[in-house]
Amino acid sequence: MDIEKFVQEFANQFDMVPAEEFTPETHFKENEEWDSMTALSIIAMADDSYNVRLTGDDIRTSVTVQDIFDIVVSKVK
Amino acid sequence: MQFPVSKYGFVFRMVEESDAEFILSLRTNDKLAKHLSPTEGDLDGQIAWIKSYKQREARGEEYYFLFESQTGQGLGVIRLYNFEGDSYTAGSWLTNPGADEMTAFASDAFAMDLAFDELGFSKCLIDVRKQNVKVLRYHKRFFKQIAEDADNIYMEMDRDGFQRKHQFLNSILQP
């Protein structure tokens, strides 16, 4: 998996934040747009693009985009 | 079903008059109110609305749920109404912006399961503001669009959609 592509896909789930503001180190929950629907969008993106089911706990325990990427990598079959 | 009910780590119960202030705080929250019908910041009006609702609840015509933490902190509300034949409408879905990210989906799963499995409905109808892009994206995974006007998209979910959504939500929520 390509982290740059993943960061781009992750950033695309935010409607009001320019994609270039996201990096693997971004603390995404500190963004004002972060809410339950954005969390669901991230879960749906992982499902659609990587056939991986993220859980609520995966979201809760993650701080950075890299954290989510690592979980997705660990779950890719 | 006996209320309150504990599920997904939250407590669900029927709305009471004493919840008026909390509900008003949700409906007038700047972040949440963007996609709502305008609400007057009037506590007496909210109490009167709940009094009227409790009569509809007693007749089995409508159910308005408040969900809270195990320690009794109010987290949000969701309502089932417009019971017509085999269909119902789900709406008034509001979650406190400070709540855990999964709270909204736990409440959605709870209300949907109750409508299809306990109340026996086989069709859920909703309308969503076109500008409410993320909520639309969420519902489009399970609902079919049946109409639209200048401001809203109207959608319905049948039992097949319900089963797919039930499976999806239960896979991301804690038991």
PDB file of C-alpha atoms in Angstrom:
ATOM      1  CA  MET A   1       0.000   0.000   0.000  1.00  0.00           C
ATOM      2  CA  ASP A   2       1.073   3.518  -0.845  1.00  0.00           C
ATOM      3  CA  ILE A   3       0.918   5.980   2.085  1.00  0.00           C
ATOM      4  CA  GLU A   4       0.750   9.019  -0.197  1.00  0.00           C
ATOM      5  CA  LYS A   5      -2.253   7.629  -2.059  1.00  0.00           C
ATOM      6  CA  PHE A   6      -3.865   6.707   1.253  1.00  0.00           C
ATOM      7  CA  VAL A   7      -3.356  10.210   2.694  1.00  0.00           C
ATOM      8  CA  GLN A   8      -4.992  11.639  -0.430  1.00  0.00           C
ATOM      9  CA  GLU A   9      -7.973   9.288  -0.096  1.00  0.00           C
ATOM     10  CA  PHE A  10      -8.194  10.107   3.615  1.00  0.00           C
ATOM     11  CA  ALA A  11      -8.112  13.848   2.900  1.00  0.00           C
ATOM     12  CA  ASN A  12     -10.885  13.473   0.321  1.00  0.00           C
ATOM     13  CA  GLN A  13     -13.290  12.533   3.121  1.00  0.00           C
ATOM     14  CA  PHE A  14     -13.001  16.085   4.450  1.00  0.00           C
ATOM     15  CA  ASP A  15     -15.096  18.500   2.411  1.00  0.00           C
ATOM     16  CA  MET A  16     -13.867  21.805   3.793  1.00  0.00           C
ATOM     17  CA  VAL A  17     -10.141  21.208   4.254  1.00  0.00           C
ATOM     18  CA  PRO A  18      -7.681  21.368   1.323  1.00  0.00           C
ATOM     19  CA  ALA A  19      -6.160  17.923   0.694  1.00  0.00           C
ATOM     20  CA  GLU A  20      -2.626  19.352   0.716  1.00  0.00           C
ATOM     21  CA  GLU A  21      -3.002  20.127   4.417  1.00  0.00           C
ATOM     22  CA  PHE A  22      -2.938  16.411   5.238  1.00  0.00           C
ATOM     23  CA  THR A  23       0.223  14.415   5.911  1.00  0.00           C
ATOM     24  CA  PRO A  24       0.766  11.039   7.608  1.00  0.00           C
ATOM     25  CA  GLU A  25       1.435  12.968  10.842  1.00  0.00           C
ATOM     26  CA  THR A  26      -1.802  14.957  10.759  1.00  0.00           C
ATOM     27  CA  HIS A  27      -3.804  14.730  14.006  1.00  0.00           C
ATOM     28  CA  PHE A  28      -7.072  14.437  12.146  1.00  0.00           C
ATOM     29  CA  LYS A  29      -9.398  14.657  15.175  1.00  0.00           C
ATOM     30  CA  GLU A  30      -8.116  18.151  15.896  1.00  0.00           C
ATOM     31  CA  ASN A  31      -9.674  19.336  12.654  1.00  0.00           C
ATOM     32  CA  GLU A  32     -12.855  21.351  13.171  1.00  0.00           C
ATOM     33  CA  GLU A  33     -14.630  19.288  10.513  1.00  0.00           C
ATOM     34  CA  TRP A  34     -14.018  16.013  12.366  1.00  0.00           C
ATOM     35  CA  ASP A  35     -17.293  14.423  13.488  1.00  0.00           C
ATOM     36  CA  SER A  36     -19.143  11.109  13.415  1.00  0.00           C
ATOM     37  CA  MET A  37     -20.036  11.453   9.729  1.00  0.00           C
ATOM     38  CA  THR A  38     -16.399  12.046   8.798  1.00  0.00           C
ATOM     39  CA  ALA A  39     -15.470   8.969  10.853  1.00  0.00           C
ATOM     40  CA  LEU A  40     -18.055   7.002   8.903  1.00  0.00           C
ATOM     41  CA  SER A  41     -16.644   8.364   5.640  1.00  0.00           C
ATOM     42  CA  ILE A  42     -13.182   7.078   6.626  1.00  0.00           C
ATOM     43  CA  ILE A  43     -14.650   3.660   7.480  1.00  0.00           C
ATOM     44  CA  ALA A  44     -16.496   3.600   4.148  1.00  0.00           C
ATOM     45  CA  MET A  45     -13.339   4.624   2.248  1.00  0.00           C
ATOM     46  CA  ALA A  46     -11.348   1.758   3.828  1.00  0.00           C
ATOM     47  CA  ASP A  47     -14.182  -0.610   2.979  1.00  0.00           C
ATOM     48  CA  ASP A  48     -14.562   0.551  -0.630  1.00  0.00           C
ATOM     49  CA  SER A  49     -10.890   1.031  -1.532  1.00  0.00           C
ATOM     50  CA  TYR A  50      -9.176  -1.696   0.519  1.00  0.00           C
ATOM     51  CA  ASN A  51     -11.948  -4.128   1.443  1.00  0.00           C
ATOM     52  CA  VAL A  52     -11.054  -3.531   5.095  1.00  0.00           C
ATOM     53  CA  ARG A  53     -13.585  -3.049   7.882  1.00  0.00           C
ATOM     54  CA  LEU A  54     -12.416  -0.482  10.421  1.00  0.00           C
ATOM     55  CA  THR A  55     -14.211  -0.551  13.778  1.00  0.00           C
ATOM     56  CA  GLY A  56     -15.185   2.154  16.208  1.00  0.00           C
ATOM     57  CA  ASP A  57     -12.272   1.111  18.384  1.00  0.00           C
ATOM     58  CA  ASP A  58      -9.860   1.497  15.449  1.00  0.00           C
ATOM     59  CA  ILE A  59     -11.058   5.083  15.061  1.00  0.00           C
ATOM     60  CA  ARG A  60     -11.045   5.769  18.816  1.00  0.00           C
ATOM     61  CA  THR A  61      -7.480   4.583  19.320  1.00  0.00           C
ATOM     62  CA  SER A  62      -6.024   6.402  16.302  1.00  0.00           C
ATOM     63  CA  VAL A  63      -4.499   9.849  16.477  1.00  0.00           C
ATOM     64  CA  THR A  64      -2.746  10.355  13.132  1.00  0.00           C
ATOM     65  CA  VAL A  65      -3.484   9.406   9.540  1.00  0.00           C
ATOM     66  CA  GLN A  66      -0.485   7.074   9.803  1.00  0.00           C
ATOM     67  CA  ASP A  67      -2.239   5.225  12.663  1.00  0.00           C
ATOM     68  CA  ILE A  68      -5.260   4.532  10.447  1.00  0.00           C
ATOM     69  CA  PHE A  69      -2.974   3.550   7.562  1.00  0.00           C
ATOM     70  CA  ASP A  70      -1.145   1.047   9.786  1.00  0.00           C
ATOM     71  CA  ILE A  71      -4.434  -0.530  10.900  1.00  0.00           C
ATOM     72  CA  VAL A  72      -5.641  -0.827   7.311  1.00  0.00           C
ATOM     73  CA  VAL A  73      -2.308  -2.404   6.288  1.00  0.00           C
ATOM     74  CA  SER A  74      -2.597  -4.907   9.146  1.00  0.00           C
ATOM     75  CA  LYS A  75      -6.103  -5.873   8.033  1.00  0.00           C
ATOM     76  CA  VAL A  76      -5.542  -6.122   4.274  1.00  0.00           C
ATOM     77  CA  LYS A  77      -5.842  -9.774   3.270  1.00  0.00           C
TER      78      LYS A  77
ATOM     79  CA  MET B   1     -39.461  -3.596  24.972  1.00  0.00           C
ATOM     80  CA  GLN B   2     -38.844  -2.277  28.471  1.00  0.00           C
ATOM     81  CA  PHE B   3     -37.116   1.094  28.742  1.00  0.00           C
ATOM     82  CA  PRO B   4     -34.483   2.203  29.510  1.00  0.00           C
ATOM     83  CA  VAL B   5     -32.464  -0.162  27.315  1.00  0.00           C
ATOM     84  CA  SER B   6     -28.685  -0.536  27.457  1.00  0.00           C
ATOM     85  CA  LYS B   7     -27.058  -1.292  24.108  1.00  0.00           C
ATOM     86  CA  TYR B   8     -23.721  -0.592  22.420  1.00  0.00           C
ATOM     87  CA  GLY B   9     -22.512   0.937  25.708  1.00  0.00           C
ATOM     88  CA  PHE B  10     -25.266   3.577  25.792  1.00  0.00           C
ATOM     89  CA  VAL B  11     -28.637   3.910  27.535  1.00  0.00           C
ATOM     90  CA  PHE B  12     -31.766   4.559  25.455  1.00  0.00           C
ATOM     91  CA  ARG B  13     -35.024   5.869  26.913  1.00  0.00           C
ATOM     92  CA  MET B  14     -38.104   7.822  25.871  1.00  0.00           C
ATOM     93  CA  VAL B  15     -37.908  11.619  25.874  1.00  0.00           C
ATOM     94  CA  GLU B  16     -39.580  13.331  28.841  1.00  0.00           C
ATOM     95  CA  GLU B  17     -40.611  16.940  29.472  1.00  0.00           C
ATOM     96  CA  SER B  18     -37.547  17.353  31.677  1.00  0.00           C
ATOM     97  CA  ASP B  19     -35.379  16.808  28.560  1.00  0.00           C
ATOM     98  CA  ALA B  20     -36.656  19.997  26.906  1.00  0.00           C
ATOM     99  CA  GLU B  21     -33.627  22.105  27.813  1.00  0.00           C
ATOM    100  CA  PHE B  22     -31.175  19.464  26.547  1.00  0.00           C
ATOM    101  CA  ILE B  23     -33.069  19.029  23.277  1.00  0.00           C
ATOM    102  CA  LEU B  24     -33.245  22.780  22.793  1.00  0.00           C
ATOM    103  CA  SER B  25     -29.482  22.998  23.352  1.00  0.00           C
ATOM    104  CA  LEU B  26     -28.982  20.473  20.540  1.00  0.00           C
ATOM    105  CA  ARG B  27     -31.448  22.122  18.154  1.00  0.00           C
ATOM    106  CA  THR B  28     -29.886  25.547  18.646  1.00  0.00           C
ATOM    107  CA  ASN B  29     -26.266  24.337  18.504  1.00  0.00           C
ATOM    108  CA  ASP B  30     -24.571  26.226  15.647  1.00  0.00           C
ATOM    109  CA  LYS B  31     -22.883  23.128  14.244  1.00  0.00           C
ATOM    110  CA  LEU B  32     -26.015  20.955  14.373  1.00  0.00           C
ATOM    111  CA  ALA B  33     -28.623  23.535  13.384  1.00  0.00           C
ATOM    112  CA  LYS B  34     -27.164  24.070   9.893  1.00  0.00           C
ATOM    113  CA  HIS B  35     -29.381  21.371   8.394  1.00  0.00           C
ATOM    114  CA  LEU B  36     -32.448  21.701  10.645  1.00  0.00           C
ATOM    115  CA  SER B  37     -35.700  23.547  10.297  1.00  0.00           C
ATOM    116  CA  PRO B  38     -35.345  26.835  12.187  1.00  0.00           C
ATOM    117  CA  THR B  39     -35.954  26.409  15.915  1.00  0.00           C
ATOM    118  CA  GLU B  40     -37.095  29.165  18.219  1.00  0.00           C
ATOM    119  CA  GLY B  41     -34.985  29.255  21.349  1.00  0.00           C
ATOM    120  CA  ASP B  42     -38.099  28.882  23.454  1.00  0.00           C
ATOM    121  CA  LEU B  43     -38.043  26.431  26.350  1.00  0.00           C
ATOM    122  CA  ASP B  44     -41.797  26.703  26.987  1.00  0.00           C
ATOM    123  CA  GLY B  45     -42.454  25.880  23.332  1.00  0.00           C
ATOM    124  CA  GLN B  46     -40.201  22.835  23.540  1.00  0.00           C
ATOM    125  CA  ILE B  47     -41.968  21.636  26.690  1.00  0.00           C
ATOM    126  CA  ALA B  48     -45.360  22.082  25.002  1.00  0.00           C
ATOM    127  CA  TRP B  49     -44.141  20.103  21.987  1.00  0.00           C
ATOM    128  CA  ILE B  50     -42.962  17.246  24.235  1.00  0.00           C
ATOM    129  CA  LYS B  51     -46.316  17.247  26.103  1.00  0.00           C
ATOM    130  CA  SER B  52     -48.086  16.826  22.781  1.00  0.00           C
ATOM    131  CA  TYR B  53     -45.582  14.147  21.714  1.00  0.00           C
ATOM    132  CA  LYS B  54     -46.198  12.146  24.920  1.00  0.00           C
ATOM    133  CA  GLN B  55     -49.846  11.813  23.883  1.00  0.00           C
ATOM    134  CA  ARG B  56     -48.787  10.440  20.492  1.00  0.00           C
ATOM    135  CA  GLU B  57     -46.333   8.119  22.258  1.00  0.00           C
ATOM    136  CA  ALA B  58     -49.123   6.825  24.522  1.00  0.00           C
ATOM    137  CA  ARG B  59     -51.204   6.034  21.420  1.00  0.00           C
ATOM    138  CA  GLY B  60     -48.244   4.184  19.854  1.00  0.00           C
ATOM    139  CA  GLU B  61     -48.026   6.727  17.025  1.00  0.00           C
ATOM    140  CA  GLU B  62     -44.505   8.025  17.557  1.00  0.00           C
ATOM    141  CA  TYR B  63     -41.377   7.300  19.586  1.00  0.00           C
ATOM    142  CA  TYR B  64     -38.762   9.888  20.498  1.00  0.00           C
ATOM    143  CA  PHE B  65     -35.637   8.471  22.109  1.00  0.00           C
ATOM    144  CA  LEU B  66     -32.929  10.143  24.111  1.00  0.00           C
ATOM    145  CA  PHE B  67     -29.608   8.325  24.375  1.00  0.00           C
ATOM    146  CA  GLU B  68     -27.191   8.946  27.184  1.00  0.00           C
ATOM    147  CA  SER B  69     -23.974   7.646  28.695  1.00  0.00           C
ATOM    148  CA  GLN B  70     -23.994   5.013  31.433  1.00  0.00           C
ATOM    149  CA  THR B  71     -23.505   7.902  33.886  1.00  0.00           C
ATOM    150  CA  GLY B  72     -26.601   9.734  32.642  1.00  0.00           C
ATOM    151  CA  GLN B  73     -24.979  12.371  30.434  1.00  0.00           C
ATOM    152  CA  GLY B  74     -27.331  13.255  27.553  1.00  0.00           C
ATOM    153  CA  LEU B  75     -25.736  12.513  24.169  1.00  0.00           C
ATOM    154  CA  GLY B  76     -28.493  12.919  21.604  1.00  0.00           C
ATOM    155  CA  VAL B  77     -31.951  12.130  20.280  1.00  0.00           C
ATOM    156  CA  ILE B  78     -33.609  10.226  17.436  1.00  0.00           C
ATOM    157  CA  ARG B  79     -37.304   9.969  16.529  1.00  0.00           C
ATOM    158  CA  LEU B  80     -39.544   7.437  14.751  1.00  0.00           C
ATOM    159  CA  TYR B  81     -42.784   8.937  13.393  1.00  0.00           C
ATOM    160  CA  ASN B  82     -45.253   9.027  10.471  1.00  0.00           C
ATOM    161  CA  PHE B  83     -46.310   5.422  11.051  1.00  0.00           C
ATOM    162  CA  GLU B  84     -48.306   4.556   7.917  1.00  0.00           C
ATOM    163  CA  GLY B  85     -48.975   0.917   7.064  1.00  0.00           C
ATOM    164  CA  ASP B  86     -45.623  -0.839   6.813  1.00  0.00           C
ATOM    165  CA  SER B  87     -43.552   2.339   6.702  1.00  0.00           C
ATOM    166  CA  TYR B  88     -42.175   4.840   9.184  1.00  0.00           C
ATOM    167  CA  THR B  89     -39.994   7.925   9.061  1.00  0.00           C
ATOM    168  CA  ALA B  90     -36.763   8.318  11.018  1.00  0.00           C
ATOM    169  CA  GLY B  91     -35.558  11.820  11.840  1.00  0.00           C
ATOM    170  CA  SER B  92     -34.787  14.495  14.427  1.00  0.00           C
ATOM    171  CA  TRP B  93     -31.424  12.714  14.637  1.00  0.00           C
ATOM    172  CA  LEU B  94     -29.021  14.865  16.646  1.00  0.00           C
ATOM    173  CA  THR B  95     -25.860  13.949  18.521  1.00  0.00           C
ATOM    174  CA  ASN B  96     -23.959  16.220  20.848  1.00  0.00           C
ATOM    175  CA  PRO B  97     -20.828  17.346  18.925  1.00  0.00           C
ATOM    176  CA  GLY B  98     -18.654  16.367  21.897  1.00  0.00           C
ATOM    177  CA  ALA B  99     -19.858  12.751  21.922  1.00  0.00           C
ATOM    178  CA  ASP B 100     -17.776   9.756  20.853  1.00  0.00           C
ATOM    179  CA  GLU B 101     -17.647   9.335  17.051  1.00  0.00           C
ATOM    180  CA  MET B 102     -19.665   6.103  17.129  1.00  0.00           C
ATOM    181  CA  THR B 103     -22.511   7.452  19.288  1.00  0.00           C
ATOM    182  CA  ALA B 104     -24.592   8.603  16.323  1.00  0.00           C
ATOM    183  CA  PHE B 105     -24.355   5.202  14.632  1.00  0.00           C
ATOM    184  CA  ALA B 106     -25.231   3.336  17.827  1.00  0.00           C
ATOM    185  CA  SER B 107     -28.416   5.406  18.077  1.00  0.00           C
ATOM    186  CA  ASP B 108     -29.199   4.877  14.408  1.00  0.00           C
ATOM    187  CA  ALA B 109     -28.731   1.103  14.769  1.00  0.00           C
ATOM    188  CA  PHE B 110     -30.849   1.015  17.925  1.00  0.00           C
ATOM    189  CA  ALA B 111     -33.774   2.924  16.392  1.00  0.00           C
ATOM    190  CA  MET B 112     -33.647   1.004  13.112  1.00  0.00           C
ATOM    191  CA  ASP B 113     -33.552  -2.408  14.833  1.00  0.00           C
ATOM    192  CA  LEU B 114     -36.479  -1.404  17.025  1.00  0.00           C
ATOM    193  CA  ALA B 115     -38.524  -0.250  14.024  1.00  0.00           C
ATOM    194  CA  PHE B 116     -37.908  -3.325  11.865  1.00  0.00           C
ATOM    195  CA  ASP B 117     -37.568  -6.076  14.474  1.00  0.00           C
ATOM    196  CA  GLU B 118     -39.817  -4.928  17.351  1.00  0.00           C
ATOM    197  CA  LEU B 119     -42.431  -2.729  15.663  1.00  0.00           C
ATOM    198  CA  GLY B 120     -42.555  -4.829  12.478  1.00  0.00           C
ATOM    199  CA  PHE B 121     -42.081  -2.098   9.877  1.00  0.00           C
ATOM    200  CA  SER B 122     -40.607  -3.098   6.525  1.00  0.00           C
ATOM    201  CA  LYS B 123     -39.834   0.303   5.029  1.00  0.00           C
ATOM    202  CA  CYS B 124     -38.022   3.347   6.404  1.00  0.00           C
ATOM    203  CA  LEU B 125     -38.525   6.765   4.786  1.00  0.00           C
ATOM    204  CA  ILE B 126     -36.223   9.738   5.303  1.00  0.00           C
ATOM    205  CA  ASP B 127     -35.599  13.147   3.822  1.00  0.00           C
ATOM    206  CA  VAL B 128     -32.178  14.765   3.921  1.00  0.00           C
ATOM    207  CA  ARG B 129     -31.142  18.293   3.034  1.00  0.00           C
ATOM    208  CA  LYS B 130     -29.081  18.303  -0.182  1.00  0.00           C
ATOM    209  CA  GLN B 131     -26.441  20.419   1.550  1.00  0.00           C
ATOM    210  CA  ASN B 132     -26.019  17.777   4.250  1.00  0.00           C
ATOM    211  CA  VAL B 133     -23.507  15.991   2.031  1.00  0.00           C
ATOM    212  CA  LYS B 134     -21.952  13.515   4.469  1.00  0.00           C
ATOM    213  CA  VAL B 135     -25.266  12.368   5.906  1.00  0.00           C
ATOM    214  CA  LEU B 136     -26.524  11.877   2.332  1.00  0.00           C
ATOM    215  CA  ARG B 137     -23.419   9.840   1.495  1.00  0.00           C
ATOM    216  CA  TYR B 138     -24.027   7.652   4.559  1.00  0.00           C
ATOM    217  CA  HIS B 139     -27.679   6.989   3.793  1.00  0.00           C
ATOM    218  CA  LYS B 140     -27.047   6.326   0.096  1.00  0.00           C
ATOM    219  CA  ARG B 141     -25.159   3.169   1.069  1.00  0.00           C
ATOM    220  CA  PHE B 142     -28.435   1.607   2.224  1.00  0.00           C
ATOM    221  CA  PHE B 143     -31.340   3.750   0.986  1.00  0.00           C
ATOM    222  CA  LYS B 144     -32.730   4.267  -2.525  1.00  0.00           C
ATOM    223  CA  GLN B 145     -33.593   7.760  -3.684  1.00  0.00           C
ATOM    224  CA  ILE B 146     -37.302   8.031  -4.515  1.00  0.00           C
ATOM    225  CA  ALA B 147     -37.741  11.782  -5.076  1.00  0.00           C
ATOM    226  CA  GLU B 148     -36.149  15.167  -4.678  1.00  0.00           C
ATOM    227  CA  ASP B 149     -37.087  18.827  -4.621  1.00  0.00           C
ATOM    228  CA  ALA B 150     -35.056  22.004  -4.558  1.00  0.00           C
ATOM    229  CA  ASP B 151     -33.750  21.434  -1.037  1.00  0.00           C
ATOM    230  CA  ASN B 152     -34.192  17.773  -0.124  1.00  0.00           C
ATOM    231  CA  ILE B 153     -33.531  14.211  -1.244  1.00  0.00           C
ATOM    232  CA  TYR B 154     -36.247  11.695  -0.303  1.00  0.00           C
ATOM    233  CA  MET B 155     -35.146   8.098   0.237  1.00  0.00           C
ATOM    234  CA  GLU B 156     -36.482   4.752   1.350  1.00  0.00           C
ATOM    235  CA  MET B 157     -34.852   1.634   2.776  1.00  0.00           C
ATOM    236  CA  ASP B 158     -36.507  -1.775   2.477  1.00  0.00           C
ATOM    237  CA  ARG B 159     -35.809  -4.878   4.551  1.00  0.00           C
ATOM    238  CA  ASP B 160     -32.852  -5.855   2.342  1.00  0.00           C
ATOM    239  CA  GLY B 161     -31.269  -2.436   2.953  1.00  0.00           C
ATOM    240  CA  PHE B 162     -32.046  -2.776   6.651  1.00  0.00           C
ATOM    241  CA  GLN B 163     -30.257  -6.114   6.846  1.00  0.00           C
ATOM    242  CA  ARG B 164     -27.177  -4.775   5.039  1.00  0.00           C
ATOM    243  CA  LYS B 165     -27.117  -1.703   7.267  1.00  0.00           C
ATOM    244  CA  HIS B 166     -27.640  -3.779  10.413  1.00  0.00           C
ATOM    245  CA  GLN B 167     -24.679  -5.974   9.450  1.00  0.00           C
ATOM    246  CA  PHE B 168     -22.512  -2.965   8.587  1.00  0.00           C
ATOM    247  CA  LEU B 169     -23.246  -1.028  11.782  1.00  0.00           C
ATOM    248  CA  ASN B 170     -22.852  -4.049  14.022  1.00  0.00           C
ATOM    249  CA  SER B 171     -19.448  -4.747  12.477  1.00  0.00           C
ATOM    250  CA  ILE B 172     -18.151  -1.313  13.502  1.00  0.00           C
ATOM    251  CA  LEU B 173     -19.934  -0.914  16.864  1.00  0.00           C
ATOM    252  CA  GLN B 174     -19.129  -2.564  20.142  1.00  0.00           C
ATOM    253  CA  PRO B 175     -21.650  -5.272  21.122  1.00  0.00           C
TER     254      PRO B 175
END
